[in-house]
Amino acid sequence: MMKLSVLKSLAAVILSAGITAGALAETNGTELRIGVSGAFNSVDPMFHNLTPNLDVSKHLFDGLVKLDENLELKPGLAQSWKLVNDTVWEFKLRPGVKFHDGKLLMPEDVIFSIERAPNVPNSPSSFAGYVTSVERVIEIDPLTIHVETKEPNPTLPRDLVNISILSKSAAEGKTTDDFNKGAAAVGTGPFKFVEFEHGRRIVLARNGGYWGEMPAWEKVTILPITNSAARVASLLTGDVDVIAGIPPIDLPKLRENSKITIVSGPQSRIFYLQIDHRDRAPMVFNNDGEVFDKNPLQDLRVRQAMSKAINRQLLIDRVMEGEAVPAGQILPNGFYGANPTLDQADAYDPEGARKLLTEAGYPDGFRMTLTTSHDRYPTAESMVQAIAQMLTRVGIKTDVELAPHSIFRKRGRAGELSVQFGGWGNDGATSFMVGVLHTPDKERGFGPANRGVYSNPAFDQALEEALRTMDVDERLGKIRKATEMVINDLAIIPLYWATHSWGMRKDLAFIPNPLQHTPAMEIRPR
């Protein structure tokens, strides 16, 4: 049986050994070095819909619309937008905006970008879902475009937040590799491309012609440091100025350090178990080690047993050091779309879990493997070990398998995994349901991350009705109904929403955002 423990990180050892922030190196005031927790794999802003990639792309490219720190819409390259009729949105472009190569932003660039988004070859996770409702984009005049949708889409401006606007002249006919080499990485963003080394770093230079607030930094280097201990150590030794994703175990000591600032904020990212809903689950076995002919996880009672077996508060107290809140649904209360009737997470009830397993026909339980990546989230390894122990105690004998994030995602997409621990950053009320829970439909952009192959036609219909309902209050009611359907069905098992923390030199200031991004343009000297 696995032991519930939180491993001491290298950073904690360094702190206890007496290496203090006195070792922090001051830069010359014009350069910022950021250590991030996730590995970005491309400069092409439409290649892979992945948080580390989005983090990088927002330095180089702008969207028509942006999100503020409260996930509310604000103008980007579009100064304003309005609904012309149920299927036409009008966007007014910001005048005088120039790309990094000096060319003016024109409607043709917007049209090209929206058309390219769903058509990037070999995309591991497509951006198609954001533009699936778009029928066509029309230039009305040099500063006005109309986006026609196939059916009413009240959330189109929010859908377009993650669609970067590219220079048609620089990107047309170019490949993702051309972006990675810099040839096609021409945007309107606050920084310009200098150098990209896959798996090592990206170097950016301030865009002196930026249309918005000028960044404080002439040069920015972003380094993927996926090992949490190494990331914290890099801040302490002065190799970087800012880090994202601090392990909860290191927060108390870092907060005591007079030369380091810790910035924390709740996030919209839900951490959950993705459940295999297929007839045969390749990593769910009977007690003789054979794959079941019929997958036990298809039985709601088994999923309920799993949820009741997990002591969320203990996980938060022991693994997260209190830096999280138990989740009973997809979005935390206070976010548009959260359902107040689902406020409470399932109570810890191991006896109830055993009873449900017996009722489902598994009085002696069964075996399964729980998989996650060890280099994406700081506490993932300790978290899955603890969850596996809890499931084992009620009769679901659970082994843990860890893999690099790139391999974990690849195996998940290939259908090789059955129960997966992961997170999803909600940038809107329906993004999780569209991306993870709707029946997969590549042509329509639904379910690109539905690796559990969950399919519920009644839920699909309810969600699609919500997506095309124009009245705000009516749409909210339908979103809440759809949420209730999948939570009652335990399509996934929600676990918690975590607090996300950044560490930085004391002379720096930063307002946290719930999407876990670390934008250099929003980090400033005090």
mmCIF file with all atom_site columns, N, CA and C in Angstrom, residues 15 22 40 44 61 67 90 119 132 164 167 204 211 214 259 278 283 306 311 325 336 394 425 444 446-447 456 478 501:
data_model
loop_
_atom_site.group_PDB
_atom_site.id
_atom_site.type_symbol
_atom_site.label_atom_id
_atom_site.label_alt_id
_atom_site.label_comp_id
_atom_site.label_asym_id
_atom_site.label_entity_id
_atom_site.label_seq_id
_atom_site.pdbx_PDB_ins_code
_atom_site.Cartn_x
_atom_site.Cartn_y
_atom_site.Cartn_z
_atom_site.occupancy
_atom_site.B_iso_or_equiv
_atom_site.pdbx_formal_charge
_atom_site.auth_seq_id
_atom_site.auth_comp_id
_atom_site.auth_asym_id
_atom_site.auth_atom_id
_atom_site.pdbx_PDB_model_num
ATOM 1  N N  . LEU A 1 15  ? 16.757  26.133 1.039   1.00 0.00 ? 15  LEU A N  1
ATOM 2  C CA . LEU A 1 15  ? 16.342  27.143 2.010   1.00 0.00 ? 15  LEU A CA 1
ATOM 3  C C  . LEU A 1 15  ? 16.840  26.792 3.408   1.00 0.00 ? 15  LEU A C  1
ATOM 4  N N  . GLY A 1 22  ? 19.804  36.754 -0.525  1.00 0.00 ? 22  GLY A N  1
ATOM 5  C CA . GLY A 1 22  ? 20.988  37.581 -0.712  1.00 0.00 ? 22  GLY A CA 1
ATOM 6  C C  . GLY A 1 22  ? 21.761  37.162 -1.933  1.00 0.00 ? 22  GLY A C  1
ATOM 7  N N  . PHE A 1 40  ? 6.865   24.867 -23.272 1.00 0.00 ? 40  PHE A N  1
ATOM 8  C CA . PHE A 1 40  ? 6.212   25.276 -24.519 1.00 0.00 ? 40  PHE A CA 1
ATOM 9  C C  . PHE A 1 40  ? 6.918   24.572 -25.672 1.00 0.00 ? 40  PHE A C  1
ATOM 10 N N  . ASP A 1 44  ? 4.435   28.924 -33.014 1.00 0.00 ? 44  ASP A N  1
ATOM 11 C CA . ASP A 1 44  ? 3.220   29.033 -33.819 1.00 0.00 ? 44  ASP A CA 1
ATOM 12 C C  . ASP A 1 44  ? 2.031   29.127 -32.869 1.00 0.00 ? 44  ASP A C  1
ATOM 13 N N  . PHE A 1 61  ? 1.890   38.100 -30.079 1.00 0.00 ? 61  PHE A N  1
ATOM 14 C CA . PHE A 1 61  ? 0.684   38.307 -30.877 1.00 0.00 ? 61  PHE A CA 1
ATOM 15 C C  . PHE A 1 61  ? -0.445  38.866 -30.005 1.00 0.00 ? 61  PHE A C  1
ATOM 16 N N  . LEU A 1 67  ? -8.645  39.254 -22.314 1.00 0.00 ? 67  LEU A N  1
ATOM 17 C CA . LEU A 1 67  ? -9.259  39.057 -21.007 1.00 0.00 ? 67  LEU A CA 1
ATOM 18 C C  . LEU A 1 67  ? -8.474  39.825 -19.960 1.00 0.00 ? 67  LEU A C  1
ATOM 19 N N  . GLU A 1 90  ? -19.960 42.493 -35.570 1.00 0.00 ? 90  GLU A N  1
ATOM 20 C CA . GLU A 1 90  ? -19.112 43.525 -36.178 1.00 0.00 ? 90  GLU A CA 1
ATOM 21 C C  . GLU A 1 90  ? -17.970 43.870 -35.226 1.00 0.00 ? 90  GLU A C  1
ATOM 22 N N  . ASN A 1 119 ? -6.774  24.878 -39.258 1.00 0.00 ? 119 ASN A N  1
ATOM 23 C CA . ASN A 1 119 ? -6.162  24.128 -40.360 1.00 0.00 ? 119 ASN A CA 1
ATOM 24 C C  . ASN A 1 119 ? -4.648  24.000 -40.260 1.00 0.00 ? 119 ASN A C  1
ATOM 25 N N  . THR A 1 132 ? -15.362 27.211 -34.789 1.00 0.00 ? 132 THR A N  1
ATOM 26 C CA . THR A 1 132 ? -16.224 26.254 -35.471 1.00 0.00 ? 132 THR A CA 1
ATOM 27 C C  . THR A 1 132 ? -17.550 26.863 -35.902 1.00 0.00 ? 132 THR A C  1
ATOM 28 N N  . SER A 1 164 ? -4.859  34.295 -32.245 1.00 0.00 ? 164 SER A N  1
ATOM 29 C CA . SER A 1 164 ? -3.854  35.335 -32.484 1.00 0.00 ? 164 SER A CA 1
ATOM 30 C C  . SER A 1 164 ? -3.980  35.855 -33.910 1.00 0.00 ? 164 SER A C  1
ATOM 31 N N  . SER A 1 167 ? 0.283   38.239 -39.361 1.00 0.00 ? 167 SER A N  1
ATOM 32 C CA . SER A 1 167 ? 0.511   38.992 -40.589 1.00 0.00 ? 167 SER A CA 1
ATOM 33 C C  . SER A 1 167 ? 0.344   38.036 -41.763 1.00 0.00 ? 167 SER A C  1
ATOM 34 N N  . LEU A 1 204 ? 13.019  37.301 -26.359 1.00 0.00 ? 204 LEU A N  1
ATOM 35 C CA . LEU A 1 204 ? 12.167  38.317 -26.967 1.00 0.00 ? 204 LEU A CA 1
ATOM 36 C C  . LEU A 1 204 ? 12.779  39.693 -26.777 1.00 0.00 ? 204 LEU A C  1
ATOM 37 N N  . TRP A 1 211 ? 1.372   49.300 -29.955 1.00 0.00 ? 211 TRP A N  1
ATOM 38 C CA . TRP A 1 211 ? 0.224   50.201 -29.908 1.00 0.00 ? 211 TRP A CA 1
ATOM 39 C C  . TRP A 1 211 ? -0.281  50.429 -28.476 1.00 0.00 ? 211 TRP A C  1
ATOM 40 N N  . MET A 1 214 ? 3.686   50.438 -23.159 1.00 0.00 ? 214 MET A N  1
ATOM 41 C CA . MET A 1 214 ? 5.021   49.928 -23.466 1.00 0.00 ? 214 MET A CA 1
ATOM 42 C C  . MET A 1 214 ? 5.528   49.045 -22.320 1.00 0.00 ? 214 MET A C  1
ATOM 43 N N  . LYS A 1 259 ? 13.731  39.332 0.658   1.00 0.00 ? 259 LYS A N  1
ATOM 44 C CA . LYS A 1 259 ? 14.081  39.846 -0.665  1.00 0.00 ? 259 LYS A CA 1
ATOM 45 C C  . LYS A 1 259 ? 13.304  39.174 -1.791  1.00 0.00 ? 259 LYS A C  1
ATOM 46 N N  . ARG A 1 278 ? -15.185 4.162  -22.340 1.00 0.00 ? 278 ARG A N  1
ATOM 47 C CA . ARG A 1 278 ? -15.290 3.197  -23.434 1.00 0.00 ? 278 ARG A CA 1
ATOM 48 C C  . ARG A 1 278 ? -15.709 1.816  -22.915 1.00 0.00 ? 278 ARG A C  1
ATOM 49 N N  . MET A 1 283 ? -6.583  0.026  -19.113 1.00 0.00 ? 283 MET A N  1
ATOM 50 C CA . MET A 1 283 ? -5.813  0.011  -17.868 1.00 0.00 ? 283 MET A CA 1
ATOM 51 C C  . MET A 1 283 ? -6.712  -0.162 -16.648 1.00 0.00 ? 283 MET A C  1
ATOM 52 N N  . MET A 1 306 ? -15.674 5.978  -6.443  1.00 0.00 ? 306 MET A N  1
ATOM 53 C CA . MET A 1 306 ? -14.357 6.603  -6.563  1.00 0.00 ? 306 MET A CA 1
ATOM 54 C C  . MET A 1 306 ? -14.364 7.999  -5.961  1.00 0.00 ? 306 MET A C  1
ATOM 55 N N  . ASN A 1 311 ? -10.643 11.757 -0.141  1.00 0.00 ? 311 ASN A N  1
ATOM 56 C CA . ASN A 1 311 ? -10.744 12.768 0.916   1.00 0.00 ? 311 ASN A CA 1
ATOM 57 C C  . ASN A 1 311 ? -10.095 14.054 0.396   1.00 0.00 ? 311 ASN A C  1
ATOM 58 N N  . VAL A 1 325 ? -9.044  24.665 -2.870  1.00 0.00 ? 325 VAL A N  1
ATOM 59 C CA . VAL A 1 325 ? -10.420 24.581 -2.384  1.00 0.00 ? 325 VAL A CA 1
ATOM 60 C C  . VAL A 1 325 ? -11.058 23.347 -3.019  1.00 0.00 ? 325 VAL A C  1
ATOM 61 N N  . TYR A 1 336 ? -18.860 33.266 -13.936 1.00 0.00 ? 336 TYR A N  1
ATOM 62 C CA . TYR A 1 336 ? -20.075 33.116 -14.740 1.00 0.00 ? 336 TYR A CA 1
ATOM 63 C C  . TYR A 1 336 ? -20.195 31.666 -15.212 1.00 0.00 ? 336 TYR A C  1
ATOM 64 N N  . VAL A 1 394 ? -10.542 1.386  -0.453  1.00 0.00 ? 394 VAL A N  1
ATOM 65 C CA . VAL A 1 394 ? -11.939 0.950  -0.595  1.00 0.00 ? 394 VAL A CA 1
ATOM 66 C C  . VAL A 1 394 ? -12.067 -0.248 -1.527  1.00 0.00 ? 394 VAL A C  1
ATOM 67 N N  . GLY A 1 425 ? -7.589  24.945 -17.608 1.00 0.00 ? 425 GLY A N  1
ATOM 68 C CA . GLY A 1 425 ? -7.781  26.353 -17.315 1.00 0.00 ? 425 GLY A CA 1
ATOM 69 C C  . GLY A 1 425 ? -9.024  26.887 -17.997 1.00 0.00 ? 425 GLY A C  1
ATOM 70 N N  . ARG A 1 444 ? -16.855 19.848 -36.087 1.00 0.00 ? 444 ARG A N  1
ATOM 71 C CA . ARG A 1 444 ? -17.549 20.941 -35.416 1.00 0.00 ? 444 ARG A CA 1
ATOM 72 C C  . ARG A 1 444 ? -16.736 21.526 -34.270 1.00 0.00 ? 444 ARG A C  1
ATOM 73 N N  . PHE A 1 446 ? -15.879 20.070 -31.369 1.00 0.00 ? 446 PHE A N  1
ATOM 74 C CA . PHE A 1 446 ? -16.268 19.640 -30.028 1.00 0.00 ? 446 PHE A CA 1
ATOM 75 C C  . PHE A 1 446 ? -15.377 18.493 -29.545 1.00 0.00 ? 446 PHE A C  1
ATOM 76 N N  . GLY A 1 447 ? -15.117 18.479 -28.246 1.00 0.00 ? 447 GLY A N  1
ATOM 77 C CA . GLY A 1 447 ? -14.439 17.364 -27.604 1.00 0.00 ? 447 GLY A CA 1
ATOM 78 C C  . GLY A 1 447 ? -13.011 17.093 -28.008 1.00 0.00 ? 447 GLY A C  1
ATOM 79 N N  . ASN A 1 456 ? -22.830 11.777 -24.065 1.00 0.00 ? 456 ASN A N  1
ATOM 80 C CA . ASN A 1 456 ? -24.157 11.875 -23.476 1.00 0.00 ? 456 ASN A CA 1
ATOM 81 C C  . ASN A 1 456 ? -24.976 12.786 -24.383 1.00 0.00 ? 456 ASN A C  1
ATOM 82 N N  . LYS A 1 478 ? -29.175 27.746 -18.818 1.00 0.00 ? 478 LYS A N  1
ATOM 83 C CA . LYS A 1 478 ? -28.915 26.543 -19.615 1.00 0.00 ? 478 LYS A CA 1
ATOM 84 C C  . LYS A 1 478 ? -27.510 25.999 -19.364 1.00 0.00 ? 478 LYS A C  1
ATOM 85 N N  . SER A 1 501 ? 0.769   30.373 -7.435  1.00 0.00 ? 501 SER A N  1
ATOM 86 C CA . SER A 1 501 ? 1.689   31.346 -6.840  1.00 0.00 ? 501 SER A CA 1
ATOM 87 C C  . SER A 1 501 ? 2.881   31.612 -7.738  1.00 0.00 ? 501 SER A C  1
#
